[in-house]
Tab-separated table of C-alpha atoms in Angstrom:
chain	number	residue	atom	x	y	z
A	236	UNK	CA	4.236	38.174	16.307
A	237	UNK	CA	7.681	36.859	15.069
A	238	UNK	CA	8.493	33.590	13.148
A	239	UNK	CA	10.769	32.290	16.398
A	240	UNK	CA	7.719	33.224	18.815
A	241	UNK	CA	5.732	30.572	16.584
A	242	UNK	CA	8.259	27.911	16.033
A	243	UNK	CA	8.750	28.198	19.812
A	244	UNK	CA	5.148	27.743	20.701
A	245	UNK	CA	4.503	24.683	18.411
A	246	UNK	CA	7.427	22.694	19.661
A	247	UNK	CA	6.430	23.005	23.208
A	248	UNK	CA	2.637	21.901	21.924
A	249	UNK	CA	4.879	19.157	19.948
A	250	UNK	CA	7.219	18.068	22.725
A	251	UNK	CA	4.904	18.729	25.833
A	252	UNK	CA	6.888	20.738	27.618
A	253	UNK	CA	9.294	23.641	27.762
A	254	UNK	CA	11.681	21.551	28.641
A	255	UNK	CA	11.897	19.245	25.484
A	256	UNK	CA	11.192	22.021	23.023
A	257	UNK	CA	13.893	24.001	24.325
A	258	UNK	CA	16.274	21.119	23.714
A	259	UNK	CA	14.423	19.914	20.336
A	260	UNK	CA	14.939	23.920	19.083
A	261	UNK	CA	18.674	24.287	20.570
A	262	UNK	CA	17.715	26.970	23.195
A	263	UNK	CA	17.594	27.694	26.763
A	264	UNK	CA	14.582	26.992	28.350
A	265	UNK	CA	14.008	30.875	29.960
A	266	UNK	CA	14.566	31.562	26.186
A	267	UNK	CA	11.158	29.664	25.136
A	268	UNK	CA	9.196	30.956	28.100
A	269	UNK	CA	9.579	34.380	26.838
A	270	UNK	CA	8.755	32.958	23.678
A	271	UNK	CA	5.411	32.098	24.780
A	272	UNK	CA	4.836	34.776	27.546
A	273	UNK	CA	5.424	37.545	24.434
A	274	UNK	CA	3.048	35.643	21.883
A	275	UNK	CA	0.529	35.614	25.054
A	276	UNK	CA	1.111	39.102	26.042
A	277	UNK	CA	0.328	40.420	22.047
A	278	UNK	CA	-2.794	38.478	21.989
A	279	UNK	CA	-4.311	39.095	25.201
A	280	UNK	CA	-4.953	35.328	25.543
A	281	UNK	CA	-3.449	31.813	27.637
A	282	UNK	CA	-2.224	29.974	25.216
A	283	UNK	CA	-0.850	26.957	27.203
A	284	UNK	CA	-2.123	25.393	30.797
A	285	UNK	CA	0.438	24.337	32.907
A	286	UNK	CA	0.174	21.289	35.146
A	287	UNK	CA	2.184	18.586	36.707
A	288	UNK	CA	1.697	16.924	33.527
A	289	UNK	CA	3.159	19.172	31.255
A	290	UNK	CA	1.013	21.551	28.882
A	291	UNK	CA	-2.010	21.623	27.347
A	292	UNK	CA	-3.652	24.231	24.761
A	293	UNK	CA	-6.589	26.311	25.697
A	294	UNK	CA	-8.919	27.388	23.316
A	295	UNK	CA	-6.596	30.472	22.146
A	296	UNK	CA	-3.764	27.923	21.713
A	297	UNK	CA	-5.624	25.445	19.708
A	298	UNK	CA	-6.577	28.520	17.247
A	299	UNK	CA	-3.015	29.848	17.323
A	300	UNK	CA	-1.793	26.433	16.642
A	301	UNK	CA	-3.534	25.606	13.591
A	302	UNK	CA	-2.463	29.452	12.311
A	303	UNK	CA	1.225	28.644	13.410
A	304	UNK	CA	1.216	25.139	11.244
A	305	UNK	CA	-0.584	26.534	8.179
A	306	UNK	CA	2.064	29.837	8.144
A	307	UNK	CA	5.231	27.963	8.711
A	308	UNK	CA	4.337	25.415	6.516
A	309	UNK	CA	3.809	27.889	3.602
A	310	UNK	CA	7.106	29.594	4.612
A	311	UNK	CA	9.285	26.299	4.334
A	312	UNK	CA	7.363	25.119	1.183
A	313	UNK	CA	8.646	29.184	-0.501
A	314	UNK	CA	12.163	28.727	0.984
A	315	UNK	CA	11.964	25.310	-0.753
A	316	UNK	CA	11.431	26.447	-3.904
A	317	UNK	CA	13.304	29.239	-3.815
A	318	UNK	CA	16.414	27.273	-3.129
A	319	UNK	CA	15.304	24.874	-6.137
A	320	UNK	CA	15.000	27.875	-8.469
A	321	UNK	CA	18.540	28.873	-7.331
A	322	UNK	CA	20.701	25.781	-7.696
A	323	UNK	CA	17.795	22.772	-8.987
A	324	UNK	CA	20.107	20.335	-8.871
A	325	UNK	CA	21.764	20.927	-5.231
A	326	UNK	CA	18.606	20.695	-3.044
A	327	UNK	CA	18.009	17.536	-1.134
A	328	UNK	CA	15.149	15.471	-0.265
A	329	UNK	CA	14.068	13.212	2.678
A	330	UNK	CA	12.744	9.864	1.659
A	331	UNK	CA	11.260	8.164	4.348
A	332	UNK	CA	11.070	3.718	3.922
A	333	UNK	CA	10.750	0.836	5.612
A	334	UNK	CA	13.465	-2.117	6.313
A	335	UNK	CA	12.220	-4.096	4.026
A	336	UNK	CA	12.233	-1.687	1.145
A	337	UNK	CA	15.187	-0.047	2.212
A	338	UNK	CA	17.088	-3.380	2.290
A	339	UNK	CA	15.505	-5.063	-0.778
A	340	UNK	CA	13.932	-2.094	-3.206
A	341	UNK	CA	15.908	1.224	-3.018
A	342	UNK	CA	19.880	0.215	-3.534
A	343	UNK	CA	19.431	0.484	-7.363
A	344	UNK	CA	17.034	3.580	-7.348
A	345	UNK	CA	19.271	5.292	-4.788
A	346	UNK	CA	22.444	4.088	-7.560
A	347	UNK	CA	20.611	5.417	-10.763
A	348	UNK	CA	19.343	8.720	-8.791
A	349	UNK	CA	23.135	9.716	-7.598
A	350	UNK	CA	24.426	9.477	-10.978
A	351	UNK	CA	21.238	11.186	-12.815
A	352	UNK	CA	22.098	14.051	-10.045
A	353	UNK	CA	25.367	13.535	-8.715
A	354	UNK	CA	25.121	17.397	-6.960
A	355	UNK	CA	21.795	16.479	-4.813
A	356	UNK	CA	21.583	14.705	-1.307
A	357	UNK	CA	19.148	12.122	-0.483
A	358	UNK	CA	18.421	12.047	3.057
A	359	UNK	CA	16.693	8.357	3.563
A	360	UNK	CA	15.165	8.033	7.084
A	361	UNK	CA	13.905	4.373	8.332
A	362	UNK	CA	11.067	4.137	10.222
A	363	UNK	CA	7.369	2.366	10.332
A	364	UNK	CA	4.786	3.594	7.974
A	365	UNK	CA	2.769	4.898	10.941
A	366	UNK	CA	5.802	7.018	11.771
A	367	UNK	CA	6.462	7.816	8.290
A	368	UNK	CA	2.608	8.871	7.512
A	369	UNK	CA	3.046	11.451	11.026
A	370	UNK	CA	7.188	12.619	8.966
A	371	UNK	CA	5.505	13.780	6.171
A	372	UNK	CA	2.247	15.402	7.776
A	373	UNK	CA	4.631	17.315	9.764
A	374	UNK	CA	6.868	18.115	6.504
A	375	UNK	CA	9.888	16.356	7.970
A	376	UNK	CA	10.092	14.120	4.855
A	377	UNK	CA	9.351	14.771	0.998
A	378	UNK	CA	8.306	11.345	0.102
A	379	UNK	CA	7.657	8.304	1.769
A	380	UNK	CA	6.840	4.530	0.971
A	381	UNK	CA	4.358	2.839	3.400
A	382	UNK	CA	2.298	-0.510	3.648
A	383	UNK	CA	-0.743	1.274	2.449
A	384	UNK	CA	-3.260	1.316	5.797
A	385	UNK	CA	-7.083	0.952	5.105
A	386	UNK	CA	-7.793	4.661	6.049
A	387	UNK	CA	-5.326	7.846	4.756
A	388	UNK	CA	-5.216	11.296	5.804
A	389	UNK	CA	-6.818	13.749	2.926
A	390	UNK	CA	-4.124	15.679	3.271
A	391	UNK	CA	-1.871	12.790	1.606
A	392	UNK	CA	-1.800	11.858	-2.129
A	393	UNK	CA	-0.402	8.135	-2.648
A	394	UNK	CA	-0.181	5.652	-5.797
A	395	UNK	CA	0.458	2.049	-5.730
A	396	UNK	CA	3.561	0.740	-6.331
A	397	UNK	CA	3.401	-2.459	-6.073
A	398	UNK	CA	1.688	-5.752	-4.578
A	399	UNK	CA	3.797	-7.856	-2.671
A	400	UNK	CA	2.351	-11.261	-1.180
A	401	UNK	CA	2.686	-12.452	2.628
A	402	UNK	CA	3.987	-15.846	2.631
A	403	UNK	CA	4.012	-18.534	5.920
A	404	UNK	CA	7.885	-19.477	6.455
A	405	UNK	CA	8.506	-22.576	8.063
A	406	UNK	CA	11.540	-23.900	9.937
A	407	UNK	CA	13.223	-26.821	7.845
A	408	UNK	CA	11.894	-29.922	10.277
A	409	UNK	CA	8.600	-28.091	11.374
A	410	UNK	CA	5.880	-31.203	10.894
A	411	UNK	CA	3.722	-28.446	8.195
A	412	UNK	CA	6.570	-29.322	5.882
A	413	UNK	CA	4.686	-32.660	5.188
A	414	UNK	CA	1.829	-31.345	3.866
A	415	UNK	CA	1.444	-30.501	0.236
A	416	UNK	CA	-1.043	-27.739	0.763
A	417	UNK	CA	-0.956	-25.440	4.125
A	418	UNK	CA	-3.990	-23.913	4.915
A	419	UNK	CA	-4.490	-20.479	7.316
A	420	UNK	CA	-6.442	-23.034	9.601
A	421	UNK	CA	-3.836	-25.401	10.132
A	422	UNK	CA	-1.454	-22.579	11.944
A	423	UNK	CA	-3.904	-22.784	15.081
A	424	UNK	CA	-2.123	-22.428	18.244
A	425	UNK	CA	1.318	-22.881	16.396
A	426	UNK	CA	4.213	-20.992	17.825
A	427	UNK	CA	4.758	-18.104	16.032
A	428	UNK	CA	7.800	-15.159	15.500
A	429	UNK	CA	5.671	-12.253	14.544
A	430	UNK	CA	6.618	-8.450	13.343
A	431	UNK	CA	5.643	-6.847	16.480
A	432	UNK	CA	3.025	-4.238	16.451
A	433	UNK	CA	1.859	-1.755	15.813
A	434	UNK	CA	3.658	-2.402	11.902
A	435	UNK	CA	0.700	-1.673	9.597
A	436	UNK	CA	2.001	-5.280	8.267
A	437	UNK	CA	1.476	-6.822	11.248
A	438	UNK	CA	-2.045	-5.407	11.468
A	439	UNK	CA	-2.774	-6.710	7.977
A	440	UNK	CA	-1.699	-10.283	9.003
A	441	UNK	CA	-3.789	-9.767	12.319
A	442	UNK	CA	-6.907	-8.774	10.593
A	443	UNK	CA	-6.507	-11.924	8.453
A	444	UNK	CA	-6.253	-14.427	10.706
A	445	UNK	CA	-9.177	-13.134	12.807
A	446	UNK	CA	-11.759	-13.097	10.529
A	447	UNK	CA	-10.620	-17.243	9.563
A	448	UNK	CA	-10.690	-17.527	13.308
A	449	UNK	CA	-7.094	-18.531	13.652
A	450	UNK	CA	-5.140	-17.509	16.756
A	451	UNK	CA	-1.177	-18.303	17.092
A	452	UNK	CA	0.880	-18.458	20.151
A	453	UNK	CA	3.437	-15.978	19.641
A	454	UNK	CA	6.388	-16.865	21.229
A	455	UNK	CA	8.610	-13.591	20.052
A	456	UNK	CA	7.961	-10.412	18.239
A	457	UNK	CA	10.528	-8.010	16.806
A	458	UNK	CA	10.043	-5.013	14.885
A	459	UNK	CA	12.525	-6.014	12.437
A	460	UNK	CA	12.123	-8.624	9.472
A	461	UNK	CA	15.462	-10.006	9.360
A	462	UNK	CA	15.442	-10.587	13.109
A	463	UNK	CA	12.350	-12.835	12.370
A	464	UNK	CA	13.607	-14.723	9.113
A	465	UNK	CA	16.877	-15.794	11.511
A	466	UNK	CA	14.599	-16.813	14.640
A	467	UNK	CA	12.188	-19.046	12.225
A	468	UNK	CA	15.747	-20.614	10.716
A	469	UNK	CA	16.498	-21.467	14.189
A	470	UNK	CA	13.334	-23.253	14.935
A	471	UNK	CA	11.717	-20.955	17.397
A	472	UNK	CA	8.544	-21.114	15.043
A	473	UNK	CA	6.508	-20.038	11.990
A	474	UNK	CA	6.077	-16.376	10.701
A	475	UNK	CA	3.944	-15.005	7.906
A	476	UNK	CA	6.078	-12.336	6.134
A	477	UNK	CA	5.951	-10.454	3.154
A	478	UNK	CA	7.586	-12.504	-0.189
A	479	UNK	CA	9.962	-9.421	-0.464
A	480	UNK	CA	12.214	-9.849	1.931
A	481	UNK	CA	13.184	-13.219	1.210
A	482	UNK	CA	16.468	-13.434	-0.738
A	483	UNK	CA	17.961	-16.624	-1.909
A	484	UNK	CA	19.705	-17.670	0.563
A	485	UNK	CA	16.985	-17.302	3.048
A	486	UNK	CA	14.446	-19.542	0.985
A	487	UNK	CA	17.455	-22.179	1.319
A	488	UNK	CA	17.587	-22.037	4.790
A	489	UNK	CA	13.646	-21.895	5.576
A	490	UNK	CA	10.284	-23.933	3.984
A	491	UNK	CA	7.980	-21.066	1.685
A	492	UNK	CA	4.466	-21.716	1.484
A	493	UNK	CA	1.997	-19.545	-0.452
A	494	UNK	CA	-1.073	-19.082	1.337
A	495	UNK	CA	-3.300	-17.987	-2.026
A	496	UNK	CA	-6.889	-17.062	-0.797
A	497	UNK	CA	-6.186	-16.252	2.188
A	498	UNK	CA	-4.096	-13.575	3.135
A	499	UNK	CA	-4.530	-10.200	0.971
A	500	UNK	CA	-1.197	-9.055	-0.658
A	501	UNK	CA	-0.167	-5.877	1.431
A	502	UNK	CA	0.250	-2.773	-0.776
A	503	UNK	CA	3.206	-1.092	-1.088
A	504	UNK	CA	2.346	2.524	-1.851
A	505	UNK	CA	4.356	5.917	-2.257
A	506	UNK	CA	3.006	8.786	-0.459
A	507	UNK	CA	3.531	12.365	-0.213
A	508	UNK	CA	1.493	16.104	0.897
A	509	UNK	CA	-0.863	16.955	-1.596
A	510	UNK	CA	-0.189	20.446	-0.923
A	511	UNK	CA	3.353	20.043	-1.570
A	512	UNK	CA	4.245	19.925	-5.821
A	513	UNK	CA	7.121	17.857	-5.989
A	514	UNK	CA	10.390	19.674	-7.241
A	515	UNK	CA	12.976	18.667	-10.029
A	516	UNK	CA	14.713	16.004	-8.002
A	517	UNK	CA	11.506	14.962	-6.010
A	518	UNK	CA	9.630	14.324	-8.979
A	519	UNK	CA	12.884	12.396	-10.421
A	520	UNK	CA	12.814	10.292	-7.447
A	521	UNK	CA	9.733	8.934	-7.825
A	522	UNK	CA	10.152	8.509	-11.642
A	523	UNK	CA	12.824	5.835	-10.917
A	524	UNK	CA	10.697	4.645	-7.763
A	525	UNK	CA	7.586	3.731	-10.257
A	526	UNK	CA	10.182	2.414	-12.983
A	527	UNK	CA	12.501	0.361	-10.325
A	528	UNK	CA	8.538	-1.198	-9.019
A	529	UNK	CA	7.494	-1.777	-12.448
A	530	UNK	CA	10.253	-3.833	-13.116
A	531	UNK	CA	10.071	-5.745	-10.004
A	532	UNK	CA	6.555	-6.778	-10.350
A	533	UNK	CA	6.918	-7.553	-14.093
């Protein structure tokens, strides 16, 4: 049984077909069939059914599978760690982030990181924190900094960074701007530009306004911030966003209204494997993550 034979079989499991694993791995397709035929041939077992549909594991595969994860896991984690005890300050690591803290959070730790380790590579990749949870399950990023969700894989180890409110923005002439205090209740059947779904802040808002009964007619979703903030400034209609992303010039051009109570702040947590002891410039990354946070909520 070969390291290859395994890689092969997981990314057809992973991509659902010969076809994409082939292409995810850089091979020929023939190439990953023999893959898999030789890996079935040494354990006398099906490993894959093949149907119109693509594949599915049998009971062999599924056992194979969970082998496959646990021993090429343990063989990146060693050449990790080798290569750290080589050249420590050469390696790089994958940080995985939202827009929102991409845009607004990690400029100056990404600044004060290059010149603390001007040899290393940061790798930042932007994506939901759904998608960024399934990056670094898979090992595909070292650390990663999520809207905390209300369940977390065991297999994860996070700390809170910070608390950052959601806030209801308002065009300028929108008739809530008379009021002196906005309540959840008076956004019935308002239109709304919403972060589309499935954003774990989007869910948070969601859960929110359903349990105060509150329903809005969402006109537009996007599933990116500053796409919203520019539709509400054009009067297309109210959001409910997170106070972080607002700059200055933003809160100029739109009406801010705390909505204290009401909405729970959403928590802004890093995350990374438990199984997985950071390195010299991991664990330097998220010593200036937890200062740069500090000093944002203080």
């Amino acid at each position: 049984m070969e390291i290859r034979q395994l890689r092969s079989f997981r990314a057809v499991v992973r991509e659902g077909s010969f076809t994409a694993a082939a292409k995810k791995l850089h091979m020929t397709q023939p190439a990953v069939s023999l893959h898999i035929k030789a890996l079935e041939e040494e354990l006398g077992a099906r490993l894959l059914d093949r149907d119109g549909r693509g594949v599915r594991l049998t009971p062999a595969g599924t056992t194979l599978l969970e082998a496959a994860d646990a021993a090429l896991a343990h063989l990146q984690e060693a050449a990790r760690r080798i290569e750290e005890q080589q050249a420590p300050e050469r390696g790089t690591v994958v940080l995985a982030c939202g827009d929102t803290v991409a845009l607004h959070l990690l400029p100056p730790v990404l600044t004060r990181f290059r010149k603390l380790h001007p040899q290393a590579e940061i790798q930042v990749r932007n994506d939901g924190s759904r998608a960024i949870l399934d990056l670094l399950l898979n090992r595909e990023a070292d650390v990663g900094v999520v809207t905390r969700p209300p369940w977390l894989d065991p297999e994860l180890w996070s700390r809170i960074l910070i608390e950052d409110p959601l806030v209801l923005v308002l065009p300028k002439k929108h008739p809530l701007t008379a009021k002196k205090r906005v309540t959840l209740r008076d956004l019935q059947g308002e239109a709304a530009v919403m972060l589309a779904k499935p954003a774990e802040t989007r869910a948070l808002i969601d859960r929110s306004l359903r349990a105060a009964g509150v329903e809005l007619t969402v006109v537009m979703e996007s599933g990116n911030l500053e796409v919203v903030k520019a539709y509400v400034a054009g009067a297309l209609g109210l959001s409910i966003v997170p106070e972080m992303c607002l700059t200055a010039a933003e809160r100029r051009r739109v009406e801010v209204r705390s909505l204290p109570g009401t909405l729970p702040a959403r928590r802004i947590a890093v995350v990374r494997r438990k199984d997985r002891s950071p390195g010299l410039l991991t664990a330097g990354l998220l010593k200036l993550m937890a200062e740069q946070f500090a000093a944002q909520s203080g």
